[in-house]
Amino acid sequence: MFPTTPVRPGRPRAFDIDEALDRAVLVFWSKGFEGASLDDLTEAMGISRPSLYRAFGSKEDLFYKALERYTEGLTSYFARALAEPTSGAVATAVLHGTVEAATTPGLPTGCLGVHGALATGDESRQVRDALIAWREEGIAHLTRRFQQAVDAGDLPPSTDPHLLALYLRTVANGIAVQAASGSSRPELLQVANLALGSWPKP
């Protein structure tokens, strides 16, 4: 739960902070950081600019909170995938989870973490760098998991865990981009399964 704005005794909060944050996620997801204006955000969240600043800080602060919310929510499949018993099951859970998250009816297509700041100016460098770090953290988690698989004999000894992690993340990111470009869930599942068909065997 994120910190809430202090209010006077007896005065109820004028809005639900979690619901407002969920709505901000959708705006950033569909428009990106720079494309999402303060008017877009306040209208979707149903709050005024002063309320946004008091509850969340700056637009940049709000974006970071939205990314955290997105990571803990719709893309929580990634953390669960790391606990799968084999590297192949990890890869399957990651790619199938990506397809599902990127093509969920009623939600924006693609991935907030991939599209959020791909095209930004110098003034948004910190947001762009934060998303690069977000994606690199995912690769680091996969690298450690695949190293465990090598050590356990689940992957060939010659496997480069980092390269395999980068490969999987690249395919997943490509799926997200194609989803945003209009590719359907069945098509993207076929792409995922094609990539999984070449997964290294022990």
PDB file of C-alpha atoms in Angstrom:
ATOM      1  CA  MET A   1       0.000   0.000   0.000  1.00  0.00           C
ATOM      2  CA  PHE A   2       1.451   3.353  -0.968  1.00  0.00           C
ATOM      3  CA  PRO A   3       1.509   6.261   1.529  1.00  0.00           C
ATOM      4  CA  THR A   4      -1.672   8.280   1.526  1.00  0.00           C
ATOM      5  CA  THR A   5      -2.122  12.018   1.841  1.00  0.00           C
ATOM      6  CA  PRO A   6      -2.805  13.266   5.378  1.00  0.00           C
ATOM      7  CA  VAL A   7      -6.345  14.564   5.789  1.00  0.00           C
ATOM      8  CA  ARG A   8      -8.051  16.614   8.430  1.00  0.00           C
ATOM      9  CA  PRO A   9      -9.690  14.622  11.234  1.00  0.00           C
ATOM     10  CA  GLY A  10     -13.163  13.493  10.272  1.00  0.00           C
ATOM     11  CA  ARG A  11     -12.730  14.284   6.579  1.00  0.00           C
ATOM     12  CA  PRO A  12     -12.986  11.166   4.390  1.00  0.00           C
ATOM     13  CA  ARG A  13     -10.667  10.638   1.440  1.00  0.00           C
ATOM     14  CA  ALA A  14     -12.283  11.981  -1.703  1.00  0.00           C
ATOM     15  CA  PHE A  15     -11.070   9.052  -3.829  1.00  0.00           C
ATOM     16  CA  ASP A  16      -9.837   5.472  -3.584  1.00  0.00           C
ATOM     17  CA  ILE A  17      -6.075   5.624  -4.007  1.00  0.00           C
ATOM     18  CA  ASP A  18      -5.741   2.034  -5.273  1.00  0.00           C
ATOM     19  CA  GLU A  19      -8.472   2.468  -7.865  1.00  0.00           C
ATOM     20  CA  ALA A  20      -6.939   5.757  -9.013  1.00  0.00           C
ATOM     21  CA  LEU A  21      -3.544   4.064  -9.387  1.00  0.00           C
ATOM     22  CA  ASP A  22      -5.075   1.216 -11.384  1.00  0.00           C
ATOM     23  CA  ARG A  23      -6.542   3.786 -13.762  1.00  0.00           C
ATOM     24  CA  ALA A  24      -3.175   5.520 -14.067  1.00  0.00           C
ATOM     25  CA  VAL A  25      -1.631   2.188 -15.051  1.00  0.00           C
ATOM     26  CA  LEU A  26      -4.034   1.951 -17.981  1.00  0.00           C
ATOM     27  CA  VAL A  27      -3.242   5.483 -19.156  1.00  0.00           C
ATOM     28  CA  PHE A  28       0.531   4.985 -19.055  1.00  0.00           C
ATOM     29  CA  TRP A  29       0.148   1.545 -20.625  1.00  0.00           C
ATOM     30  CA  SER A  30      -1.851   2.831 -23.576  1.00  0.00           C
ATOM     31  CA  LYS A  31      -0.104   6.201 -24.086  1.00  0.00           C
ATOM     32  CA  GLY A  32       3.414   5.786 -22.684  1.00  0.00           C
ATOM     33  CA  PHE A  33       5.029   8.183 -20.217  1.00  0.00           C
ATOM     34  CA  GLU A  34       5.357  11.235 -22.449  1.00  0.00           C
ATOM     35  CA  GLY A  35       2.111  10.565 -24.309  1.00  0.00           C
ATOM     36  CA  ALA A  36       0.122  10.543 -21.072  1.00  0.00           C
ATOM     37  CA  SER A  37      -0.699  14.153 -20.212  1.00  0.00           C
ATOM     38  CA  LEU A  38      -1.687  15.329 -16.750  1.00  0.00           C
ATOM     39  CA  ASP A  39      -5.168  15.993 -18.141  1.00  0.00           C
ATOM     40  CA  ASP A  40      -5.334  12.380 -19.372  1.00  0.00           C
ATOM     41  CA  LEU A  41      -4.281  11.115 -15.960  1.00  0.00           C
ATOM     42  CA  THR A  42      -6.508  13.291 -13.790  1.00  0.00           C
ATOM     43  CA  GLU A  43      -9.534  12.644 -15.996  1.00  0.00           C
ATOM     44  CA  ALA A  44      -9.020   8.870 -15.915  1.00  0.00           C
ATOM     45  CA  MET A  45      -8.259   8.856 -12.193  1.00  0.00           C
ATOM     46  CA  GLY A  46     -11.181  11.128 -11.370  1.00  0.00           C
ATOM     47  CA  ILE A  47      -9.083  13.531  -9.326  1.00  0.00           C
ATOM     48  CA  SER A  48      -7.712  17.068  -9.566  1.00  0.00           C
ATOM     49  CA  ARG A  49      -4.085  17.950 -10.199  1.00  0.00           C
ATOM     50  CA  PRO A  50      -3.534  19.061  -6.582  1.00  0.00           C
ATOM     51  CA  SER A  51      -4.946  15.727  -5.378  1.00  0.00           C
ATOM     52  CA  LEU A  52      -2.644  13.846  -7.763  1.00  0.00           C
ATOM     53  CA  TYR A  53       0.408  15.722  -6.497  1.00  0.00           C
ATOM     54  CA  ARG A  54      -0.557  15.272  -2.834  1.00  0.00           C
ATOM     55  CA  ALA A  55      -1.247  11.549  -3.150  1.00  0.00           C
ATOM     56  CA  PHE A  56       1.424  10.479  -5.646  1.00  0.00           C
ATOM     57  CA  GLY A  57       3.976  13.245  -6.042  1.00  0.00           C
ATOM     58  CA  SER A  58       5.068  14.220  -9.561  1.00  0.00           C
ATOM     59  CA  LYS A  59       3.984  12.608 -12.825  1.00  0.00           C
ATOM     60  CA  GLU A  60       7.282  10.726 -12.792  1.00  0.00           C
ATOM     61  CA  ASP A  61       6.618   9.459  -9.265  1.00  0.00           C
ATOM     62  CA  LEU A  62       3.156   8.363 -10.345  1.00  0.00           C
ATOM     63  CA  PHE A  63       4.652   6.449 -13.276  1.00  0.00           C
ATOM     64  CA  TYR A  64       7.021   4.534 -10.992  1.00  0.00           C
ATOM     65  CA  LYS A  65       4.128   3.612  -8.700  1.00  0.00           C
ATOM     66  CA  ALA A  66       2.088   2.547 -11.740  1.00  0.00           C
ATOM     67  CA  LEU A  67       4.955   0.360 -12.996  1.00  0.00           C
ATOM     68  CA  GLU A  68       5.225  -1.266  -9.565  1.00  0.00           C
ATOM     69  CA  ARG A  69       1.480  -1.889  -9.557  1.00  0.00           C
ATOM     70  CA  TYR A  70       1.649  -3.368 -13.056  1.00  0.00           C
ATOM     71  CA  THR A  71       4.556  -5.636 -12.065  1.00  0.00           C
ATOM     72  CA  GLU A  72       2.764  -6.928  -8.976  1.00  0.00           C
ATOM     73  CA  GLY A  73      -0.502  -7.391 -10.851  1.00  0.00           C
ATOM     74  CA  LEU A  74      -0.865  -8.430 -14.464  1.00  0.00           C
ATOM     75  CA  THR A  75       2.780  -9.442 -14.923  1.00  0.00           C
ATOM     76  CA  SER A  76       3.068 -11.356 -11.652  1.00  0.00           C
ATOM     77  CA  TYR A  77       3.153 -14.474 -13.844  1.00  0.00           C
ATOM     78  CA  PHE A  78       6.871 -13.782 -14.299  1.00  0.00           C
ATOM     79  CA  ALA A  79       7.700 -14.287 -10.624  1.00  0.00           C
ATOM     80  CA  ARG A  80       5.617 -17.462 -10.563  1.00  0.00           C
ATOM     81  CA  ALA A  81       7.352 -18.734 -13.705  1.00  0.00           C
ATOM     82  CA  LEU A  82      10.740 -18.640 -11.978  1.00  0.00           C
ATOM     83  CA  ALA A  83       9.477 -21.241  -9.492  1.00  0.00           C
ATOM     84  CA  GLU A  84       8.651 -23.796 -12.209  1.00  0.00           C
ATOM     85  CA  PRO A  85      10.601 -27.065 -11.803  1.00  0.00           C
ATOM     86  CA  THR A  86      12.416 -27.067 -15.150  1.00  0.00           C
ATOM     87  CA  SER A  87      13.907 -24.438 -17.445  1.00  0.00           C
ATOM     88  CA  GLY A  88      11.514 -25.468 -20.191  1.00  0.00           C
ATOM     89  CA  ALA A  89       8.556 -24.960 -17.873  1.00  0.00           C
ATOM     90  CA  VAL A  90       9.974 -21.556 -16.881  1.00  0.00           C
ATOM     91  CA  ALA A  91      10.238 -20.530 -20.536  1.00  0.00           C
ATOM     92  CA  THR A  92       6.732 -21.802 -21.295  1.00  0.00           C
ATOM     93  CA  ALA A  93       5.235 -19.909 -18.353  1.00  0.00           C
ATOM     94  CA  VAL A  94       7.072 -16.712 -19.337  1.00  0.00           C
ATOM     95  CA  LEU A  95       6.059 -16.756 -23.008  1.00  0.00           C
ATOM     96  CA  HIS A  96       2.490 -17.948 -22.492  1.00  0.00           C
ATOM     97  CA  GLY A  97       2.099 -15.456 -19.655  1.00  0.00           C
ATOM     98  CA  THR A  98       3.385 -12.676 -21.899  1.00  0.00           C
ATOM     99  CA  VAL A  99       0.888 -13.569 -24.617  1.00  0.00           C
ATOM    100  CA  GLU A 100      -1.986 -13.624 -22.158  1.00  0.00           C
ATOM    101  CA  ALA A 101      -1.021 -10.347 -20.469  1.00  0.00           C
ATOM    102  CA  ALA A 102      -0.401  -8.568 -23.781  1.00  0.00           C
ATOM    103  CA  THR A 103      -3.740  -9.616 -25.293  1.00  0.00           C
ATOM    104  CA  THR A 104      -6.172  -9.479 -22.366  1.00  0.00           C
ATOM    105  CA  PRO A 105      -9.582  -8.287 -23.605  1.00  0.00           C
ATOM    106  CA  GLY A 106     -10.570  -4.905 -22.243  1.00  0.00           C
ATOM    107  CA  LEU A 107      -6.996  -3.853 -21.477  1.00  0.00           C
ATOM    108  CA  PRO A 108      -4.340  -2.115 -23.595  1.00  0.00           C
ATOM    109  CA  THR A 109      -2.304  -4.447 -25.761  1.00  0.00           C
ATOM    110  CA  GLY A 110       1.437  -4.913 -25.477  1.00  0.00           C
ATOM    111  CA  CYS A 111       3.491  -4.279 -22.347  1.00  0.00           C
ATOM    112  CA  LEU A 112       3.768  -1.161 -20.201  1.00  0.00           C
ATOM    113  CA  GLY A 113       7.389  -1.971 -19.398  1.00  0.00           C
ATOM    114  CA  VAL A 114       8.321  -2.287 -23.080  1.00  0.00           C
ATOM    115  CA  HIS A 115       6.346   0.618 -24.542  1.00  0.00           C
ATOM    116  CA  GLY A 116       6.297   3.016 -21.600  1.00  0.00           C
ATOM    117  CA  ALA A 117       9.334   5.048 -22.603  1.00  0.00           C
ATOM    118  CA  LEU A 118      10.675   3.738 -25.906  1.00  0.00           C
ATOM    119  CA  ALA A 119      10.318   7.145 -27.558  1.00  0.00           C
ATOM    120  CA  THR A 120      11.187   9.840 -25.048  1.00  0.00           C
ATOM    121  CA  GLY A 121      13.217  13.038 -25.033  1.00  0.00           C
ATOM    122  CA  ASP A 122      16.140  13.912 -22.800  1.00  0.00           C
ATOM    123  CA  GLU A 123      13.801  15.326 -20.158  1.00  0.00           C
ATOM    124  CA  SER A 124      12.435  11.814 -19.634  1.00  0.00           C
ATOM    125  CA  ARG A 125      15.810  10.101 -19.464  1.00  0.00           C
ATOM    126  CA  GLN A 126      15.253   8.959 -15.861  1.00  0.00           C
ATOM    127  CA  VAL A 127      12.027   7.190 -16.798  1.00  0.00           C
ATOM    128  CA  ARG A 128      13.690   5.549 -19.790  1.00  0.00           C
ATOM    129  CA  ASP A 129      16.607   4.426 -17.619  1.00  0.00           C
ATOM    130  CA  ALA A 130      14.210   3.069 -14.991  1.00  0.00           C
ATOM    131  CA  LEU A 131      12.464   0.928 -17.596  1.00  0.00           C
ATOM    132  CA  ILE A 132      15.790  -0.319 -18.947  1.00  0.00           C
ATOM    133  CA  ALA A 133      16.696  -1.328 -15.398  1.00  0.00           C
ATOM    134  CA  TRP A 134      13.261  -2.984 -15.022  1.00  0.00           C
ATOM    135  CA  ARG A 135      13.849  -5.109 -18.095  1.00  0.00           C
ATOM    136  CA  GLU A 136      17.447  -5.906 -17.127  1.00  0.00           C
ATOM    137  CA  GLU A 137      16.275  -7.050 -13.701  1.00  0.00           C
ATOM    138  CA  GLY A 138      14.032  -9.579 -15.405  1.00  0.00           C
ATOM    139  CA  ILE A 139      16.985 -10.875 -17.429  1.00  0.00           C
ATOM    140  CA  ALA A 140      19.069 -11.140 -14.259  1.00  0.00           C
ATOM    141  CA  HIS A 141      16.373 -13.242 -12.555  1.00  0.00           C
ATOM    142  CA  LEU A 142      16.210 -15.546 -15.571  1.00  0.00           C
ATOM    143  CA  THR A 143      19.985 -15.802 -15.747  1.00  0.00           C
ATOM    144  CA  ARG A 144      20.179 -16.982 -12.144  1.00  0.00           C
ATOM    145  CA  ARG A 145      17.354 -19.465 -12.706  1.00  0.00           C
ATOM    146  CA  PHE A 146      18.992 -20.911 -15.815  1.00  0.00           C
ATOM    147  CA  GLN A 147      22.326 -21.181 -14.026  1.00  0.00           C
ATOM    148  CA  GLN A 148      20.540 -23.303 -11.446  1.00  0.00           C
ATOM    149  CA  ALA A 149      19.182 -25.429 -14.300  1.00  0.00           C
ATOM    150  CA  VAL A 150      22.687 -25.938 -15.692  1.00  0.00           C
ATOM    151  CA  ASP A 151      24.007 -26.895 -12.264  1.00  0.00           C
ATOM    152  CA  ALA A 152      21.137 -29.362 -11.820  1.00  0.00           C
ATOM    153  CA  GLY A 153      21.685 -30.977 -15.218  1.00  0.00           C
ATOM    154  CA  ASP A 154      18.394 -29.631 -16.575  1.00  0.00           C
ATOM    155  CA  LEU A 155      20.296 -27.673 -19.254  1.00  0.00           C
ATOM    156  CA  PRO A 156      23.427 -28.745 -21.179  1.00  0.00           C
ATOM    157  CA  PRO A 157      26.728 -27.796 -19.470  1.00  0.00           C
ATOM    158  CA  SER A 158      27.644 -25.679 -22.504  1.00  0.00           C
ATOM    159  CA  THR A 159      24.584 -23.420 -22.029  1.00  0.00           C
ATOM    160  CA  ASP A 160      25.241 -19.718 -21.500  1.00  0.00           C
ATOM    161  CA  PRO A 161      22.562 -18.818 -18.903  1.00  0.00           C
ATOM    162  CA  HIS A 162      22.709 -15.088 -19.629  1.00  0.00           C
ATOM    163  CA  LEU A 163      22.442 -15.551 -23.382  1.00  0.00           C
ATOM    164  CA  LEU A 164      19.500 -17.916 -22.934  1.00  0.00           C
ATOM    165  CA  ALA A 165      17.811 -15.423 -20.599  1.00  0.00           C
ATOM    166  CA  LEU A 166      18.382 -12.622 -23.104  1.00  0.00           C
ATOM    167  CA  TYR A 167      16.936 -14.789 -25.866  1.00  0.00           C
ATOM    168  CA  LEU A 168      13.798 -15.546 -23.870  1.00  0.00           C
ATOM    169  CA  ARG A 169      13.303 -11.914 -22.877  1.00  0.00           C
ATOM    170  CA  THR A 170      13.828 -10.794 -26.470  1.00  0.00           C
ATOM    171  CA  VAL A 171      11.149 -13.189 -27.724  1.00  0.00           C
ATOM    172  CA  ALA A 172       8.801 -12.052 -24.951  1.00  0.00           C
ATOM    173  CA  ASN A 173       9.390  -8.380 -25.763  1.00  0.00           C
ATOM    174  CA  GLY A 174       8.818  -9.093 -29.455  1.00  0.00           C
ATOM    175  CA  ILE A 175       5.521 -10.767 -28.615  1.00  0.00           C
ATOM    176  CA  ALA A 176       4.479  -7.660 -26.683  1.00  0.00           C
ATOM    177  CA  VAL A 177       5.387  -5.394 -29.608  1.00  0.00           C
ATOM    178  CA  GLN A 178       3.452  -7.584 -32.048  1.00  0.00           C
ATOM    179  CA  ALA A 179       0.444  -7.615 -29.722  1.00  0.00           C
ATOM    180  CA  ALA A 180       0.466  -3.812 -29.709  1.00  0.00           C
ATOM    181  CA  SER A 181       0.646  -3.937 -33.507  1.00  0.00           C
ATOM    182  CA  GLY A 182      -2.528  -6.009 -33.735  1.00  0.00           C
ATOM    183  CA  SER A 183      -1.382  -9.643 -33.769  1.00  0.00           C
ATOM    184  CA  SER A 184      -3.971 -11.969 -32.243  1.00  0.00           C
ATOM    185  CA  ARG A 185      -3.581 -14.210 -29.208  1.00  0.00           C
ATOM    186  CA  PRO A 186      -3.713 -17.439 -31.282  1.00  0.00           C
ATOM    187  CA  GLU A 187      -1.007 -16.117 -33.630  1.00  0.00           C
ATOM    188  CA  LEU A 188       1.229 -15.099 -30.751  1.00  0.00           C
ATOM    189  CA  LEU A 189       0.775 -18.430 -28.982  1.00  0.00           C
ATOM    190  CA  GLN A 190       1.997 -20.097 -32.182  1.00  0.00           C
ATOM    191  CA  VAL A 191       5.042 -17.817 -32.150  1.00  0.00           C
ATOM    192  CA  ALA A 192       5.692 -18.662 -28.502  1.00  0.00           C
ATOM    193  CA  ASN A 193       5.405 -22.375 -29.142  1.00  0.00           C
ATOM    194  CA  LEU A 194       7.709 -22.121 -32.160  1.00  0.00           C
ATOM    195  CA  ALA A 195      10.375 -20.555 -29.952  1.00  0.00           C
ATOM    196  CA  LEU A 196       9.791 -23.156 -27.246  1.00  0.00           C
ATOM    197  CA  GLY A 197      10.263 -25.925 -29.792  1.00  0.00           C
ATOM    198  CA  SER A 198      13.949 -25.088 -30.003  1.00  0.00           C
ATOM    199  CA  TRP A 199      14.522 -24.970 -26.239  1.00  0.00           C
ATOM    200  CA  PRO A 200      17.761 -26.740 -25.206  1.00  0.00           C
ATOM    201  CA  LYS A 201      17.382 -30.298 -23.932  1.00  0.00           C
ATOM    202  CA  PRO A 202      19.430 -31.714 -21.026  1.00  0.00           C
TER     203      PRO A 202
END
